[in-house]
Amino acid sequence: MTEPSAYELDAWHNIQLFKGRPLSRGMRSVGEQVANGASKLNERATEYLETHPSAQSAVSRGQQMVAKGVRTIGSGARRTADVIPNGLSDWGGAVFGSARSTMGRISRVGLSPSGVVKKHKKRGHDVKSLADVRRLDLEHLDAVRGRGANWAYPIIAAASGGVAGVLISGGEGTIVASAGASAAPSGAVIAGAFLGDAAVVLGLASRCVGEVSLLYGYDPEDPAEKLFVMSVVNAGTAMSAGAKTAALSDISRLTQALFRGKTWAVLDKSLVSQVSQQFATAFGKRLTKQGLGKVVPAWGVFVGITLNWATLESILDVANNEYRKRFLLEKYPHLNTGEASPSFTDVVADDADEAISVINEIVEAGGPDLH
């Protein structure tokens, strides 16, 4: 039996220790923290004014405006949670579907197996097809990839998040300054900004994971591979213990199914498209819950930038880890001696995240049951 090189053994060890970047994990929870903070501030201000009638008459007009603005912030953040899920299935469904389709086409531009094969040939590697890449030493793949790749994805996502933050929060403190709900962006503007941003993030996520899959010898245009790409994006954006467990379980089952050569005859384009649509809808809802802080004036832009940057960074980290793991397991099956159940210490409450299972969506669409 072929044994892994020293480089590959070291990589396998690092894969087992993977926890994600602490800074990114903290940045991704900022949206919920800001939204919760605004909501609590609203509750405290309302409670104080209700229990101290004299204070209401004593405060100046400016103070009343601020208190009223606080109420608007708190209600606005929570109102958004109800606006978007309905929009995704009704008006927003068409908007999100169109934006997602456009971003999907853009995300595939420039990604080709032949390009990866050419890069390896330039370095003198014996590669004639993408499948040959999976027979090389992991060190050769890392050399072709380089260290400066993928910075563009978090940067573009952050820019999109910043624009969404401006649109959703209504600009720099306009709600507080005007102290009226009429100053808040309309439901259509809020929904459109959230859905558009989610489409951009999903498109960027699909492209960056597709790029990683090609680097390790897997074609992201293959129907089965598209499902694996979705499962990686799912794991990279999950924040609650339940959502992370479901996502990592999907990856593990898909890895085993692909390795064992499961029959994918029923996995036609129609089924993959159906699963993709279901996943995209759930993904949009998840990003909305995680980004409620975008509603808060002044903070909205900050939340949009930091959340989107950290989200793409997290997806890239998970993609690198999971594709490296899959690459090594296919070459050296004996490495799979059983993995310990992951423990999560940096999670949000389950009701603050949208649990997604690609495996379940495959079954619901009429595909093979991989449970």
Tab-separated table of C-alpha atoms in Angstrom:
chain	number	residue	atom	x	y	z
A	1	MET	CA	0.000	0.000	0.000
A	2	THR	CA	1.311	3.412	-0.958
A	3	GLU	CA	2.206	5.568	1.997
A	4	PRO	CA	1.808	9.354	2.201
A	5	SER	CA	4.887	11.535	1.990
A	6	ALA	CA	6.150	13.499	4.977
A	7	TYR	CA	4.547	16.622	3.482
A	8	GLU	CA	1.187	14.868	3.146
A	9	LEU	CA	1.331	13.445	6.680
A	10	ASP	CA	1.975	16.912	8.043
A	11	ALA	CA	-0.958	18.238	6.008
A	12	TRP	CA	-3.209	15.456	7.334
A	13	HIS	CA	-2.239	16.354	10.884
A	14	ASN	CA	-3.122	20.004	10.291
A	15	ILE	CA	-6.451	18.981	8.751
A	16	GLN	CA	-7.392	17.156	11.946
A	17	LEU	CA	-6.623	20.259	13.996
A	18	PHE	CA	-8.640	22.601	11.768
A	19	LYS	CA	-10.917	24.953	13.716
A	20	GLY	CA	-11.098	27.989	11.433
A	21	ARG	CA	-9.604	31.403	12.056
A	22	PRO	CA	-10.555	32.845	15.468
A	23	LEU	CA	-10.833	36.381	14.091
A	24	SER	CA	-13.138	35.292	11.274
A	25	ARG	CA	-15.325	33.330	13.679
A	26	GLY	CA	-15.738	36.396	15.859
A	27	MET	CA	-16.402	38.699	12.914
A	28	ARG	CA	-19.176	36.478	11.592
A	29	SER	CA	-21.200	36.837	14.795
A	30	VAL	CA	-21.062	40.637	14.701
A	31	GLY	CA	-24.368	40.958	12.861
A	32	GLU	CA	-26.298	39.097	15.511
A	33	GLN	CA	-24.514	40.960	18.314
A	34	VAL	CA	-25.312	44.376	16.837
A	35	ALA	CA	-28.944	43.447	16.174
A	36	ASN	CA	-29.366	42.029	19.674
A	37	GLY	CA	-27.659	45.055	21.184
A	38	ALA	CA	-30.017	47.430	19.383
A	39	SER	CA	-33.007	45.363	20.439
A	40	LYS	CA	-31.936	45.364	24.107
A	41	LEU	CA	-31.240	49.090	23.992
A	42	ASN	CA	-34.737	49.607	22.637
A	43	GLU	CA	-36.267	47.463	25.404
A	44	ARG	CA	-34.381	49.286	28.168
A	45	ALA	CA	-35.261	52.737	26.832
A	46	THR	CA	-38.927	51.818	26.456
A	47	GLU	CA	-39.090	50.253	29.928
A	48	TYR	CA	-37.488	53.314	31.541
A	49	LEU	CA	-39.826	55.788	29.889
A	50	GLU	CA	-42.879	53.686	30.738
A	51	THR	CA	-41.930	53.423	34.430
A	52	HIS	CA	-40.868	57.073	34.748
A	53	PRO	CA	-43.673	59.252	33.302
A	54	SER	CA	-42.007	62.375	34.692
A	55	ALA	CA	-38.921	61.606	32.647
A	56	GLN	CA	-40.950	61.722	29.458
A	57	SER	CA	-42.026	65.291	30.108
A	58	ALA	CA	-38.611	66.310	31.356
A	59	VAL	CA	-36.578	65.222	28.389
A	60	SER	CA	-35.929	67.692	25.673
A	61	ARG	CA	-37.241	67.329	22.140
A	62	GLY	CA	-33.855	66.118	21.006
A	63	GLN	CA	-33.759	63.419	23.675
A	64	GLN	CA	-37.247	62.285	22.698
A	65	MET	CA	-36.097	61.991	19.106
A	66	VAL	CA	-33.162	59.796	20.122
A	67	ALA	CA	-35.378	57.570	22.270
A	68	LYS	CA	-37.843	57.269	19.417
A	69	GLY	CA	-35.024	56.489	17.028
A	70	VAL	CA	-33.805	53.704	19.317
A	71	ARG	CA	-37.236	52.125	19.161
A	72	THR	CA	-37.111	52.295	15.366
A	73	ILE	CA	-33.722	50.581	15.288
A	74	GLY	CA	-34.800	47.727	17.518
A	75	SER	CA	-38.078	47.116	15.699
A	76	GLY	CA	-36.433	47.559	12.305
A	77	ALA	CA	-33.860	44.844	12.938
A	78	ARG	CA	-36.469	42.365	14.060
A	79	ARG	CA	-38.961	43.348	11.356
A	80	THR	CA	-36.426	42.373	8.722
A	81	ALA	CA	-36.392	38.773	9.972
A	82	ASP	CA	-40.044	38.545	8.950
A	83	VAL	CA	-39.714	40.466	5.677
A	84	ILE	CA	-37.032	38.383	3.996
A	85	PRO	CA	-38.293	34.786	4.427
A	86	ASN	CA	-41.623	35.822	2.881
A	87	GLY	CA	-39.813	37.703	0.132
A	88	LEU	CA	-37.748	34.668	-0.725
A	89	SER	CA	-40.843	32.627	-1.504
A	90	ASP	CA	-42.902	35.434	-3.063
A	91	TRP	CA	-41.618	38.607	-4.793
A	92	GLY	CA	-38.046	38.038	-3.632
A	93	GLY	CA	-38.005	34.558	-5.128
A	94	ALA	CA	-37.969	35.952	-8.657
A	95	VAL	CA	-35.423	38.653	-7.801
A	96	PHE	CA	-33.123	36.278	-5.954
A	97	GLY	CA	-33.486	33.585	-8.611
A	98	SER	CA	-32.565	35.998	-11.396
A	99	ALA	CA	-29.613	37.451	-9.465
A	100	ARG	CA	-28.419	33.986	-8.468
A	101	SER	CA	-28.622	32.761	-12.065
A	102	THR	CA	-26.605	35.744	-13.292
A	103	MET	CA	-24.000	35.342	-10.574
A	104	GLY	CA	-23.883	31.608	-11.283
A	105	ARG	CA	-22.916	32.221	-14.904
A	106	ILE	CA	-20.319	34.797	-13.907
A	107	SER	CA	-18.893	32.494	-11.238
A	108	ARG	CA	-18.000	29.862	-13.854
A	109	VAL	CA	-16.107	32.192	-16.191
A	110	GLY	CA	-12.445	31.278	-16.444
A	111	LEU	CA	-12.696	28.022	-14.483
A	112	SER	CA	-11.626	25.063	-16.613
A	113	PRO	CA	-9.857	21.726	-16.082
A	114	SER	CA	-7.576	22.453	-19.044
A	115	GLY	CA	-6.218	25.537	-17.306
A	116	VAL	CA	-5.198	23.509	-14.254
A	117	VAL	CA	-3.610	20.816	-16.443
A	118	LYS	CA	-1.557	23.467	-18.272
A	119	LYS	CA	-0.243	24.871	-14.993
A	120	HIS	CA	0.998	21.436	-13.965
A	121	LYS	CA	2.592	20.763	-17.338
A	122	LYS	CA	4.518	24.036	-17.067
A	123	ARG	CA	6.033	22.733	-13.844
A	124	GLY	CA	6.961	19.439	-15.499
A	125	HIS	CA	4.335	17.314	-13.757
A	126	ASP	CA	3.143	14.204	-15.618
A	127	VAL	CA	-0.471	15.289	-16.055
A	128	LYS	CA	-2.674	14.750	-19.120
A	129	SER	CA	-6.117	15.202	-17.599
A	130	LEU	CA	-7.704	16.615	-14.448
A	131	ALA	CA	-7.993	13.120	-12.975
A	132	ASP	CA	-4.200	12.769	-13.168
A	133	VAL	CA	-3.840	15.679	-10.740
A	134	ARG	CA	-5.240	13.492	-7.941
A	135	ARG	CA	-2.301	11.114	-8.314
A	136	LEU	CA	0.327	13.765	-7.624
A	137	ASP	CA	1.874	14.508	-4.257
A	138	LEU	CA	-0.038	17.180	-2.342
A	139	GLU	CA	3.140	19.273	-2.281
A	140	HIS	CA	3.013	19.564	-6.091
A	141	LEU	CA	-0.572	20.814	-5.964
A	142	ASP	CA	0.268	23.410	-3.349
A	143	ALA	CA	3.222	24.605	-5.427
A	144	VAL	CA	0.979	25.161	-8.460
A	145	ARG	CA	-1.602	26.967	-6.405
A	146	GLY	CA	0.755	29.399	-4.688
A	147	ARG	CA	0.111	31.325	-1.471
A	148	GLY	CA	-1.484	34.533	-2.706
A	149	ALA	CA	-4.633	33.042	-4.240
A	150	ASN	CA	-8.253	33.862	-3.365
A	151	TRP	CA	-7.789	37.278	-1.715
A	152	ALA	CA	-10.129	38.795	-4.284
A	153	TYR	CA	-13.191	36.892	-3.074
A	154	PRO	CA	-13.399	38.336	0.459
A	155	ILE	CA	-12.641	41.818	-0.904
A	156	ILE	CA	-15.483	41.732	-3.462
A	157	ALA	CA	-17.861	40.233	-0.897
A	158	ALA	CA	-16.964	42.960	1.612
A	159	ALA	CA	-17.712	45.641	-0.988
A	160	SER	CA	-21.103	44.070	-1.684
A	161	GLY	CA	-21.839	43.891	2.042
A	162	GLY	CA	-20.962	47.551	2.483
A	163	VAL	CA	-23.335	48.630	-0.282
A	164	ALA	CA	-26.080	46.430	1.160
A	165	GLY	CA	-25.468	47.951	4.585
A	166	VAL	CA	-25.947	51.459	3.190
A	167	LEU	CA	-29.196	50.513	1.431
A	168	ILE	CA	-30.620	48.500	4.322
A	169	SER	CA	-29.801	50.895	7.144
A	170	GLY	CA	-30.931	53.890	5.121
A	171	GLY	CA	-27.595	55.704	5.254
A	172	GLU	CA	-25.610	57.110	8.136
A	173	GLY	CA	-28.065	57.351	10.982
A	174	THR	CA	-31.004	58.749	9.003
A	175	ILE	CA	-33.511	56.770	11.027
A	176	VAL	CA	-32.238	58.106	14.340
A	177	ALA	CA	-31.867	61.643	13.068
A	178	SER	CA	-35.408	61.820	11.732
A	179	ALA	CA	-36.836	59.793	14.626
A	180	GLY	CA	-39.623	58.297	12.573
A	181	ALA	CA	-40.453	54.909	11.115
A	182	SER	CA	-41.208	56.659	7.838
A	183	ALA	CA	-37.472	57.272	7.460
A	184	ALA	CA	-36.717	53.566	7.499
A	185	PRO	CA	-36.148	51.911	4.116
A	186	SER	CA	-39.243	50.278	2.651
A	187	GLY	CA	-39.723	46.543	2.889
A	188	ALA	CA	-38.961	46.216	-0.823
A	189	VAL	CA	-35.650	48.068	-0.498
A	190	ILE	CA	-34.637	46.018	2.541
A	191	ALA	CA	-35.588	42.731	0.894
A	192	GLY	CA	-33.927	43.673	-2.385
A	193	ALA	CA	-30.673	44.664	-0.694
A	194	PHE	CA	-30.560	41.504	1.421
A	195	LEU	CA	-31.423	39.234	-1.505
A	196	GLY	CA	-29.015	40.932	-3.901
A	197	ASP	CA	-26.184	40.698	-1.396
A	198	ALA	CA	-26.985	37.040	-0.706
A	199	ALA	CA	-26.878	36.313	-4.447
A	200	VAL	CA	-23.463	37.975	-4.753
A	201	VAL	CA	-22.102	36.064	-1.753
A	202	LEU	CA	-23.477	32.766	-3.064
A	203	GLY	CA	-21.997	33.400	-6.509
A	204	LEU	CA	-18.588	34.267	-5.069
A	205	ALA	CA	-18.761	31.284	-2.722
A	206	SER	CA	-19.568	28.903	-5.575
A	207	ARG	CA	-16.713	30.276	-7.657
A	208	CYS	CA	-14.068	30.164	-4.945
A	209	VAL	CA	-15.031	26.611	-3.914
A	210	GLY	CA	-15.120	25.599	-7.589
A	211	GLU	CA	-11.622	26.990	-8.023
A	212	VAL	CA	-10.389	24.998	-5.029
A	213	SER	CA	-12.038	21.824	-6.342
A	214	LEU	CA	-10.219	22.175	-9.676
A	215	LEU	CA	-6.884	22.673	-7.924
A	216	TYR	CA	-7.308	19.311	-6.199
A	217	GLY	CA	-8.413	17.523	-9.375
A	218	TYR	CA	-12.213	17.668	-9.188
A	219	ASP	CA	-14.429	19.218	-11.858
A	220	PRO	CA	-17.043	21.539	-10.262
A	221	GLU	CA	-19.239	21.200	-13.369
A	222	ASP	CA	-19.765	17.499	-12.706
A	223	PRO	CA	-23.296	16.992	-11.257
A	224	ALA	CA	-22.098	15.147	-8.160
A	225	GLU	CA	-19.338	17.706	-7.639
A	226	LYS	CA	-21.866	20.546	-7.689
A	227	LEU	CA	-23.536	18.933	-4.691
A	228	PHE	CA	-20.212	18.678	-2.891
A	229	VAL	CA	-19.542	22.358	-3.628
A	230	MET	CA	-22.914	23.219	-2.052
A	231	SER	CA	-22.108	21.159	1.030
A	232	VAL	CA	-18.795	22.995	1.458
A	233	VAL	CA	-20.487	26.406	1.130
A	234	ASN	CA	-23.050	25.197	3.661
A	235	ALA	CA	-20.361	24.217	6.171
A	236	GLY	CA	-18.478	27.463	5.628
A	237	THR	CA	-21.499	29.595	6.517
A	238	ALA	CA	-23.003	27.500	9.344
A	239	MET	CA	-22.724	29.147	12.774
A	240	SER	CA	-24.891	27.142	15.180
A	241	ALA	CA	-23.896	23.730	16.534
A	242	GLY	CA	-26.882	22.096	14.825
A	243	ALA	CA	-26.157	23.729	11.464
A	244	LYS	CA	-22.442	22.888	11.631
A	245	THR	CA	-23.142	19.261	12.564
A	246	ALA	CA	-25.588	18.848	9.675
A	247	ALA	CA	-23.194	20.466	7.200
A	248	LEU	CA	-20.135	18.428	8.203
A	249	SER	CA	-22.225	15.258	8.187
A	250	ASP	CA	-23.246	16.033	4.596
A	251	ILE	CA	-19.619	16.471	3.552
A	252	SER	CA	-18.597	13.204	5.191
A	253	ARG	CA	-21.402	11.237	3.526
A	254	LEU	CA	-20.815	12.774	0.124
A	255	THR	CA	-17.072	12.099	0.392
A	256	GLN	CA	-17.727	8.431	1.160
A	257	ALA	CA	-20.355	8.124	-1.574
A	258	LEU	CA	-18.096	9.657	-4.215
A	259	PHE	CA	-15.124	7.561	-3.101
A	260	ARG	CA	-17.122	4.318	-3.211
A	261	GLY	CA	-18.440	5.090	-6.681
A	262	LYS	CA	-22.117	5.360	-5.828
A	263	THR	CA	-24.366	5.205	-8.877
A	264	TRP	CA	-25.346	8.734	-9.831
A	265	ALA	CA	-27.441	7.779	-12.869
A	266	VAL	CA	-30.474	9.633	-11.497
A	267	LEU	CA	-28.382	12.693	-10.770
A	268	ASP	CA	-29.370	14.578	-13.906
A	269	LYS	CA	-29.249	18.328	-14.510
A	270	SER	CA	-32.893	18.723	-13.506
A	271	LEU	CA	-32.327	17.186	-10.072
A	272	VAL	CA	-29.162	19.186	-9.437
A	273	SER	CA	-30.981	22.361	-10.475
A	274	GLN	CA	-33.805	21.601	-8.057
A	275	VAL	CA	-31.411	20.948	-5.182
A	276	SER	CA	-29.507	24.122	-6.085
A	277	GLN	CA	-32.680	26.217	-5.916
A	278	GLN	CA	-33.667	24.750	-2.553
A	279	PHE	CA	-30.186	25.324	-1.180
A	280	ALA	CA	-30.071	28.894	-2.486
A	281	THR	CA	-33.351	29.761	-0.761
A	282	ALA	CA	-32.189	28.329	2.564
A	283	PHE	CA	-28.806	30.027	2.109
A	284	GLY	CA	-30.497	33.393	1.589
A	285	LYS	CA	-32.504	32.981	4.781
A	286	ARG	CA	-29.358	32.056	6.695
A	287	LEU	CA	-27.454	35.133	5.561
A	288	THR	CA	-30.434	37.308	6.437
A	289	LYS	CA	-30.518	36.016	10.009
A	290	GLN	CA	-26.772	36.420	10.362
A	291	GLY	CA	-26.856	39.946	8.929
A	292	LEU	CA	-29.684	41.562	10.885
A	293	GLY	CA	-27.168	44.077	12.186
A	294	LYS	CA	-27.152	45.639	8.700
A	295	VAL	CA	-30.470	47.255	9.615
A	296	VAL	CA	-28.911	49.315	12.413
A	297	PRO	CA	-27.930	52.819	11.209
A	298	ALA	CA	-24.214	53.663	11.280
A	299	TRP	CA	-23.435	50.025	12.150
A	300	GLY	CA	-25.046	48.590	9.019
A	301	VAL	CA	-22.113	49.265	6.707
A	302	PHE	CA	-19.604	47.919	9.243
A	303	VAL	CA	-21.667	44.753	9.709
A	304	GLY	CA	-22.044	44.267	5.959
A	305	ILE	CA	-18.325	44.584	5.280
A	306	THR	CA	-17.058	42.475	8.180
A	307	LEU	CA	-19.710	39.755	7.887
A	308	ASN	CA	-19.207	39.233	4.152
A	309	TRP	CA	-15.414	39.291	4.408
A	310	ALA	CA	-15.432	36.746	7.219
A	311	THR	CA	-18.036	34.595	5.443
A	312	LEU	CA	-15.965	34.229	2.265
A	313	GLU	CA	-12.816	33.705	4.304
A	314	SER	CA	-14.551	30.957	6.286
A	315	ILE	CA	-15.863	29.283	3.113
A	316	LEU	CA	-12.368	29.301	1.607
A	317	ASP	CA	-10.903	27.807	4.776
A	318	VAL	CA	-13.481	25.010	4.829
A	319	ALA	CA	-13.008	24.374	1.095
A	320	ASN	CA	-9.238	24.092	1.473
A	321	ASN	CA	-9.571	21.788	4.453
A	322	GLU	CA	-12.277	19.505	3.056
A	323	TYR	CA	-10.818	19.132	-0.426
A	324	ARG	CA	-7.371	18.412	1.001
A	325	LYS	CA	-8.939	15.824	3.293
A	326	ARG	CA	-10.832	14.219	0.412
A	327	PHE	CA	-7.733	14.261	-1.797
A	328	LEU	CA	-5.656	12.442	0.838
A	329	LEU	CA	-8.387	9.954	1.763
A	330	GLU	CA	-8.814	8.875	-1.853
A	331	LYS	CA	-5.067	8.295	-2.183
A	332	TYR	CA	-4.609	6.747	1.257
A	333	PRO	CA	-7.884	5.155	2.488
A	334	HIS	CA	-6.123	3.785	5.571
A	335	LEU	CA	-5.907	7.319	6.945
A	336	ASN	CA	-9.638	7.108	7.583
A	337	THR	CA	-9.440	5.402	10.965
A	338	GLY	CA	-12.432	7.259	12.305
A	339	GLU	CA	-12.677	10.927	13.119
A	340	ALA	CA	-13.668	12.287	16.495
A	341	SER	CA	-16.917	14.233	16.622
A	342	PRO	CA	-16.100	17.937	16.367
A	343	SER	CA	-16.792	20.160	19.369
A	344	PHE	CA	-18.037	23.680	18.808
A	345	THR	CA	-17.246	26.433	21.285
A	346	ASP	CA	-17.904	29.487	19.109
A	347	VAL	CA	-21.491	28.947	18.044
A	348	VAL	CA	-24.706	30.928	18.090
A	349	ALA	CA	-28.065	29.619	19.251
A	350	ASP	CA	-29.735	27.158	16.870
A	351	ASP	CA	-32.710	29.483	16.352
A	352	ALA	CA	-30.329	32.224	15.166
A	353	ASP	CA	-29.099	30.096	12.263
A	354	GLU	CA	-30.689	28.237	9.374
A	355	ALA	CA	-29.807	24.535	9.503
A	356	ILE	CA	-29.337	23.199	5.958
A	357	SER	CA	-28.794	19.613	4.793
A	358	VAL	CA	-27.840	19.065	1.153
A	359	ILE	CA	-28.295	15.324	1.686
A	360	ASN	CA	-31.920	15.840	2.734
A	361	GLU	CA	-32.532	18.130	-0.232
A	362	ILE	CA	-31.142	15.473	-2.601
A	363	VAL	CA	-33.628	12.935	-1.214
A	364	GLU	CA	-36.532	15.406	-1.410
A	365	ALA	CA	-35.658	16.089	-5.056
A	366	GLY	CA	-35.838	12.375	-5.857
A	367	GLY	CA	-32.128	11.592	-5.748
A	368	PRO	CA	-30.266	8.785	-3.969
A	369	ASP	CA	-30.613	8.474	-0.196
A	370	LEU	CA	-27.102	8.826	1.250
A	371	HIS	CA	-28.080	8.696	4.926
